[in-house]
Amino acid sequence: LTAKIINGTAMSKEIKEEVKAEVEELKAAGKRPPHLSVILVGANPASQTYVKNKFKAADYTGITSELINLPGDTSQDSLLAEIDRLNKDSSVDGLLVQLPVPDHIVEKKIMNSVAPHKDVDGFHTLNVGCFCVDEKSFIPATPAGVMEMLRRSGIETFGKNAVVCGRSKNVGMPIAMLLHADGIYDTKAGDATTTICHRYTPPEQLAVFTKNADIIVVATGIPGLIKGSMIKKGCTVIDVGINRVKDEKTGKMKLVGDCDFEIITRNNIDIENPYHRILRAFVMAFFNRFNLYDDLYNHEQKLLRACRQIEVLNKC
Ligand code: ADP
């Protein structure tokens, strides 16, 4: 049995097709498509990439969008005025201010000035509050994506043990909220027994929690934090980390997550192989030696030994 890889790219494509169909339905009913406005202050290259990807997805699905790119030295008051204008514009359905904002602007103040019903990022305190008491709200993209991945992959969360590594307010915390909360309420949460680990969780404790987990979601920004030896067989690992590291082989920069991906997926194969090896050896031993020893006691001893060996492997 090899590790099953959840294909996020394929899932994203599937979701985009569904959204596209919904937009077409709206248009067929004679209504305008949804409109998204994005404010970008300055020219942070990572932000520009994120924004570009959002527009590409909007275009593909038929959602109309516009970029309001303000200079990096825009004052907080001018930014607030721009947000106010878009809040009042009834042709704008969704409004997001790409983070991070420059240092002279107070991020929380900006987040709380976006009209809660247009706050597609789900960062307004009112949305965060509603979300935390399981009421309908805009849920931040990454946590919503993680839950959707679990749902679409048919991974059961109800009554399972989940571990979230990371507790940031936009990623780790909302993921943990969605995994642990009650599935009967508006957030349709996971009902999992959820443990949150963070930078002050001692490494040996982290391994104790992860080894007991059915589901692990990692969002720490630490490449290689989760190793194959820290997960149990059959565990679902969702790696939210994005880290730029140097490739040892090519010397080029590459993107990796927070998990030792290759080792985890390879380990899952290796864990399986010894079972098969031992079972095959055992079956052979059974037939070969049965003739030699023709003795029920010996046969049972061998059977017990082999079972114990398999048990030990099971615990590895
Ligand atoms: P993001 O926005 O992607 O969540 P942050 O840098 O804001 O990223 O948060 C990183 C999170 O990772 C923090 O909550 C921090 O406590 C957590 N973290 C850092 N080191 C460890 C560690 N060794 N084990 C578990 N969590 C960790």
Coordinates of C-alpha atoms and ligand atoms in Angstrom, one line a residue:
L1 CA 0.0 0.0 0.0
T2 CA 1.5 3.3 -1.0
A3 CA 0.7 6.7 0.6
K4 CA -2.4 8.3 -0.9
I5 CA -1.7 11.9 -2.0
I6 CA -4.5 14.4 -1.8
N7 CA -4.3 16.3 -5.0
G8 CA -5.0 19.9 -4.1
T9 CA -4.5 21.2 -7.6
A10 CA -7.2 18.9 -9.0
M11 CA -9.5 19.8 -6.2
S12 CA -9.0 23.5 -6.8
K13 CA -9.8 23.0 -10.5
E14 CA -13.0 21.1 -9.5
I15 CA -14.1 23.9 -7.2
K16 CA -13.4 26.5 -9.9
E17 CA -15.6 24.6 -12.3
E18 CA -18.4 24.5 -9.7
V19 CA -18.1 28.3 -9.1
K20 CA -18.0 28.9 -12.8
A21 CA -21.3 27.0 -13.3
E22 CA -22.9 29.0 -10.4
V23 CA -21.9 32.3 -12.0
E24 CA -23.3 31.1 -15.3
E25 CA -26.5 30.3 -13.6
L26 CA -26.7 33.8 -12.2
K27 CA -26.1 35.3 -15.6
A28 CA -28.6 33.0 -17.2
A29 CA -31.2 34.3 -14.7
G30 CA -30.4 37.8 -16.0
K31 CA -28.3 38.9 -13.0
R32 CA -24.8 40.4 -13.0
P33 CA -21.8 38.3 -11.9
P34 CA -20.3 38.8 -8.5
H35 CA -17.7 41.6 -8.2
L36 CA -14.5 41.5 -6.2
S37 CA -12.4 44.6 -5.4
V38 CA -8.9 44.1 -4.2
I39 CA -6.8 46.9 -2.6
L40 CA -3.0 46.5 -2.7
V41 CA -0.9 49.0 -1.0
G42 CA 2.7 49.1 -2.3
A43 CA 4.5 46.6 -4.5
N44 CA 5.4 43.6 -2.3
P45 CA 6.3 40.9 -4.9
A46 CA 4.7 38.0 -2.9
S47 CA 1.5 40.1 -2.6
Q48 CA 1.5 40.9 -6.3
T49 CA 1.7 37.1 -7.0
Y50 CA -1.2 36.4 -4.6
V51 CA -3.3 39.1 -6.1
K52 CA -2.5 38.0 -9.7
N53 CA -3.6 34.5 -8.9
K54 CA -6.9 35.7 -7.3
F55 CA -7.6 37.7 -10.5
K56 CA -6.8 34.7 -12.7
A57 CA -9.2 32.6 -10.7
A58 CA -11.9 35.3 -10.8
D59 CA -11.5 35.7 -14.6
Y60 CA -11.7 31.9 -15.1
T61 CA -14.9 31.6 -13.1
G62 CA -16.6 34.7 -14.6
I63 CA -16.4 36.8 -11.4
T64 CA -15.5 40.4 -12.3
S65 CA -12.7 42.0 -10.4
E66 CA -10.7 45.2 -10.1
L67 CA -7.4 46.0 -8.6
I68 CA -6.9 49.3 -6.7
N69 CA -3.1 49.5 -6.4
L70 CA -2.2 52.4 -4.0
P71 CA 1.3 53.7 -3.6
G72 CA 3.3 52.3 -0.7
D73 CA 3.3 55.7 1.1
T74 CA -0.5 56.0 1.1
S75 CA -1.7 57.3 4.5
Q76 CA -3.9 55.3 6.7
D77 CA -6.7 57.9 6.4
S78 CA -6.6 57.8 2.6
L79 CA -6.7 54.0 2.7
L80 CA -9.7 54.1 5.1
A81 CA -11.4 56.6 2.7
E82 CA -10.9 54.2 -0.2
I83 CA -12.3 51.3 1.8
D84 CA -15.3 53.4 2.8
R85 CA -16.0 54.3 -0.8
L86 CA -16.0 50.6 -1.8
N87 CA -18.1 49.6 1.2
K88 CA -20.8 52.0 0.0
D89 CA -20.6 51.0 -3.7
S90 CA -23.4 48.5 -4.2
S91 CA -21.8 47.0 -7.3
V92 CA -18.9 45.7 -5.1
D93 CA -19.8 42.4 -3.4
G94 CA -16.5 41.4 -2.0
L95 CA -13.6 43.6 -0.8
L96 CA -10.2 42.6 0.4
V97 CA -7.1 44.4 1.4
Q98 CA -4.1 42.3 0.5
L99 CA -1.8 41.8 3.6
P100 CA 0.7 42.8 4.7
V101 CA 0.0 46.5 4.7
P102 CA 3.0 48.8 5.1
D103 CA 4.3 49.4 8.7
H104 CA 2.8 52.9 9.1
I105 CA -0.7 51.4 8.7
V106 CA -2.4 49.5 11.6
E107 CA -3.5 46.2 10.1
K108 CA -6.4 45.5 12.6
K109 CA -7.8 49.0 12.0
I110 CA -8.0 48.3 8.3
M111 CA -9.4 44.8 8.7
N112 CA -12.2 46.2 10.9
S113 CA -13.1 49.0 8.5
V114 CA -14.1 46.6 5.7
A115 CA -17.9 46.1 5.8
P116 CA -18.4 42.7 7.5
H117 CA -20.8 41.5 4.7
K118 CA -18.1 42.2 2.1
D119 CA -15.2 40.9 4.1
V120 CA -14.4 37.8 2.0
D121 CA -11.1 37.2 3.9
G122 CA -13.0 36.8 7.1
F123 CA -10.6 39.0 9.1
H124 CA -13.1 41.5 10.5
T125 CA -13.6 41.0 14.3
L126 CA -17.3 40.5 13.8
N127 CA -16.7 37.7 11.4
V128 CA -14.1 36.2 13.7
G129 CA -16.5 36.4 16.6
C130 CA -19.4 34.8 14.7
F131 CA -17.1 32.1 13.5
C132 CA -15.9 31.3 17.0
V133 CA -19.5 30.9 18.2
D134 CA -20.3 28.6 15.2
E135 CA -22.4 31.2 13.5
K136 CA -22.5 31.9 9.7
S137 CA -19.6 34.1 8.7
F138 CA -16.9 34.6 6.1
I139 CA -14.2 32.0 7.0
P140 CA -10.6 32.7 6.1
A141 CA -9.5 31.0 2.9
T142 CA -6.8 28.6 4.1
P143 CA -8.9 27.1 7.0
A144 CA -11.9 26.8 4.7
G145 CA -9.7 25.1 2.1
V146 CA -8.3 22.6 4.6
M147 CA -11.8 21.6 5.6
E148 CA -12.9 21.3 2.0
M149 CA -9.9 19.1 1.3
L150 CA -10.8 16.8 4.1
R151 CA -14.5 16.7 3.0
R152 CA -13.8 16.1 -0.6
S153 CA -11.3 13.3 0.2
G154 CA -13.9 11.6 2.3
I155 CA -11.7 11.8 5.5
E156 CA -13.8 11.4 8.6
T157 CA -13.2 13.9 11.3
F158 CA -16.0 13.0 13.7
G159 CA -14.6 11.8 17.0
K160 CA -11.1 11.5 15.5
N161 CA -7.9 12.9 17.0
A162 CA -6.7 16.0 15.2
V163 CA -3.5 18.0 15.8
V164 CA -2.9 21.5 14.5
C165 CA 0.6 22.8 14.5
G166 CA 0.5 26.5 14.5
R167 CA -1.9 28.9 16.2
S168 CA -1.8 32.1 14.1
K169 CA -5.1 34.0 14.1
N170 CA -5.6 33.7 10.3
V171 CA -4.5 30.1 9.8
G172 CA -3.8 27.8 12.8
M173 CA -6.4 29.0 15.1
P174 CA -9.4 29.0 12.7
I175 CA -8.3 25.5 11.4
A176 CA -8.4 24.2 15.0
M177 CA -11.8 25.9 15.5
L178 CA -13.2 24.2 12.4
L179 CA -11.8 20.8 13.3
H180 CA -13.1 20.7 16.9
A181 CA -16.4 22.6 16.8
D182 CA -19.9 21.0 16.6
G183 CA -20.9 19.9 13.2
I184 CA -24.6 20.6 13.8
Y185 CA -24.1 24.4 13.7
D186 CA -23.6 26.9 10.9
T187 CA -19.8 26.3 10.5
K188 CA -20.4 22.6 9.8
A189 CA -17.3 21.9 11.9
G190 CA -15.5 18.6 12.3
D191 CA -16.3 17.3 15.9
A192 CA -12.7 16.1 16.2
T193 CA -10.8 16.0 19.5
T194 CA -8.3 18.7 18.6
T195 CA -4.9 19.6 20.1
I196 CA -3.2 22.8 19.2
C197 CA 0.6 22.8 19.2
H198 CA 2.7 25.9 18.9
R199 CA 6.2 27.3 19.3
Y200 CA 6.2 26.5 23.0
T201 CA 5.1 22.9 22.7
P202 CA 8.3 20.9 23.6
P203 CA 9.4 18.9 20.6
E204 CA 9.1 15.6 22.4
Q205 CA 5.5 16.5 23.4
L206 CA 4.8 17.5 19.8
A207 CA 5.8 13.9 18.7
V208 CA 3.6 12.4 21.4
F209 CA 0.6 14.3 20.1
T210 CA 1.3 13.8 16.4
K211 CA 1.8 10.0 16.8
N212 CA -1.6 9.8 18.3
A213 CA -3.3 11.8 15.6
D214 CA -5.6 10.6 12.8
I215 CA -5.4 14.1 11.2
I216 CA -2.5 16.5 11.3
V217 CA -2.6 20.0 9.9
V218 CA 0.7 21.8 9.8
A219 CA 1.0 25.6 9.5
T220 CA 4.2 26.7 11.1
G221 CA 6.7 27.9 8.4
I222 CA 9.3 25.4 9.7
P223 CA 10.5 23.1 6.9
G224 CA 10.9 19.5 8.0
L225 CA 9.1 20.0 11.3
I226 CA 7.0 16.8 10.8
K227 CA 8.9 13.7 10.0
G228 CA 7.8 10.3 9.0
S229 CA 8.6 8.9 12.4
M230 CA 6.1 11.3 14.0
I231 CA 3.0 10.0 12.3
K232 CA 1.1 6.8 12.6
K233 CA 0.0 4.6 9.8
G234 CA -3.1 5.8 8.0
C235 CA -2.8 9.4 9.3
T236 CA -4.0 12.2 7.1
V237 CA -1.4 15.0 6.9
I238 CA -2.4 18.4 5.4
D239 CA 0.6 20.6 5.0
V240 CA -0.2 24.3 4.8
G241 CA 3.4 25.6 5.1
I242 CA 5.0 27.5 2.2
N243 CA 8.8 27.8 2.6
R244 CA 11.4 28.9 0.1
V245 CA 14.5 26.7 0.6
K246 CA 17.7 25.9 -1.3
D247 CA 17.6 22.6 -3.2
E248 CA 20.7 20.7 -2.0
K249 CA 21.0 18.9 -5.4
T250 CA 20.5 21.8 -7.8
G251 CA 21.4 24.8 -5.7
K252 CA 18.2 26.5 -6.8
M253 CA 15.5 27.9 -4.6
K254 CA 12.3 25.8 -4.3
L255 CA 9.1 25.8 -2.4
V256 CA 8.5 23.2 0.3
G257 CA 6.0 22.7 3.1
D258 CA 6.5 22.0 6.8
C259 CA 6.5 18.2 6.4
D260 CA 9.3 15.9 5.3
F261 CA 7.1 15.1 2.3
E262 CA 9.3 12.6 0.6
I263 CA 10.2 10.7 3.8
I264 CA 6.6 10.6 4.9
T265 CA 5.3 9.2 1.6
R266 CA 8.2 6.9 1.3
N267 CA 7.9 5.7 4.9
N268 CA 4.3 4.7 4.3
I269 CA 5.5 2.3 1.6
D270 CA 8.4 1.0 3.7
I271 CA 6.2 0.3 6.7
E272 CA 4.1 -1.9 4.5
N273 CA 7.0 -3.8 2.9
P274 CA 8.3 -5.6 6.0
Y275 CA 4.8 -7.0 6.8
H276 CA 4.7 -8.6 3.4
R277 CA 8.3 -9.8 3.7
I278 CA 7.6 -11.4 7.0
L279 CA 4.3 -12.8 6.0
R280 CA 5.8 -14.3 2.9
A281 CA 8.7 -15.7 4.9
F282 CA 6.3 -17.0 7.5
V283 CA 4.2 -18.8 5.0
M284 CA 7.2 -20.4 3.5
A285 CA 8.6 -21.3 6.9
F286 CA 5.3 -22.8 7.7
F287 CA 5.3 -25.1 4.7
N288 CA 9.0 -25.9 4.7
R289 CA 9.4 -26.6 8.4
F290 CA 6.1 -28.3 9.0
N291 CA 7.5 -31.3 7.3
L292 CA 10.7 -31.1 9.3
Y293 CA 9.2 -30.7 12.7
D294 CA 5.8 -32.2 12.2
D295 CA 5.1 -31.1 15.7
L296 CA 2.1 -29.0 16.7
Y297 CA 4.0 -27.3 19.6
N298 CA 6.8 -26.1 17.4
H299 CA 4.4 -24.9 14.8
E300 CA 2.4 -22.9 17.3
Q301 CA 5.6 -21.4 18.8
K302 CA 6.6 -20.3 15.3
L303 CA 3.2 -18.9 14.7
L304 CA 3.3 -17.0 18.0
R305 CA 6.8 -15.7 17.3
A306 CA 5.8 -14.5 13.8
C307 CA 2.7 -12.8 15.2
R308 CA 4.7 -11.0 17.9
Q309 CA 7.2 -9.8 15.2
I310 CA 4.3 -8.5 13.2
E311 CA 2.9 -6.8 16.3
V312 CA 6.2 -5.2 17.0
L313 CA 6.3 -3.9 13.4
N314 CA 2.8 -2.6 13.8
K315 CA 4.0 -0.5 16.8
C316 CA 7.0 0.9 14.9
Ligands
ADP1 P1 0.9 31.5 9.5 O1 0.3 32.8 9.2 O2 1.2 30.7 8.2 O3 0.1 30.6 10.4 P2 2.8 32.4 11.4 O4 4.3 32.6 11.2 O5 1.9 33.5 11.7 O6 2.3 31.6 10.1 O7 2.6 31.3 12.6 C1 3.5 30.3 12.8 C2 2.9 29.4 13.9 O8 3.7 28.3 14.0 C3 2.8 30.1 15.2 O9 1.5 29.9 15.8 C4 3.8 29.3 16.1 O10 3.5 29.2 17.5 C5 3.8 28.0 15.4 N1 5.1 27.2 15.7 C6 6.4 27.7 15.6 N2 7.2 26.8 15.9 C7 6.5 25.6 16.2 C8 6.9 24.3 16.6 N3 8.2 24.0 16.8 N4 5.9 23.4 16.8 C9 4.6 23.8 16.6 N5 4.2 25.0 16.2 C10 5.2 25.9 16.0

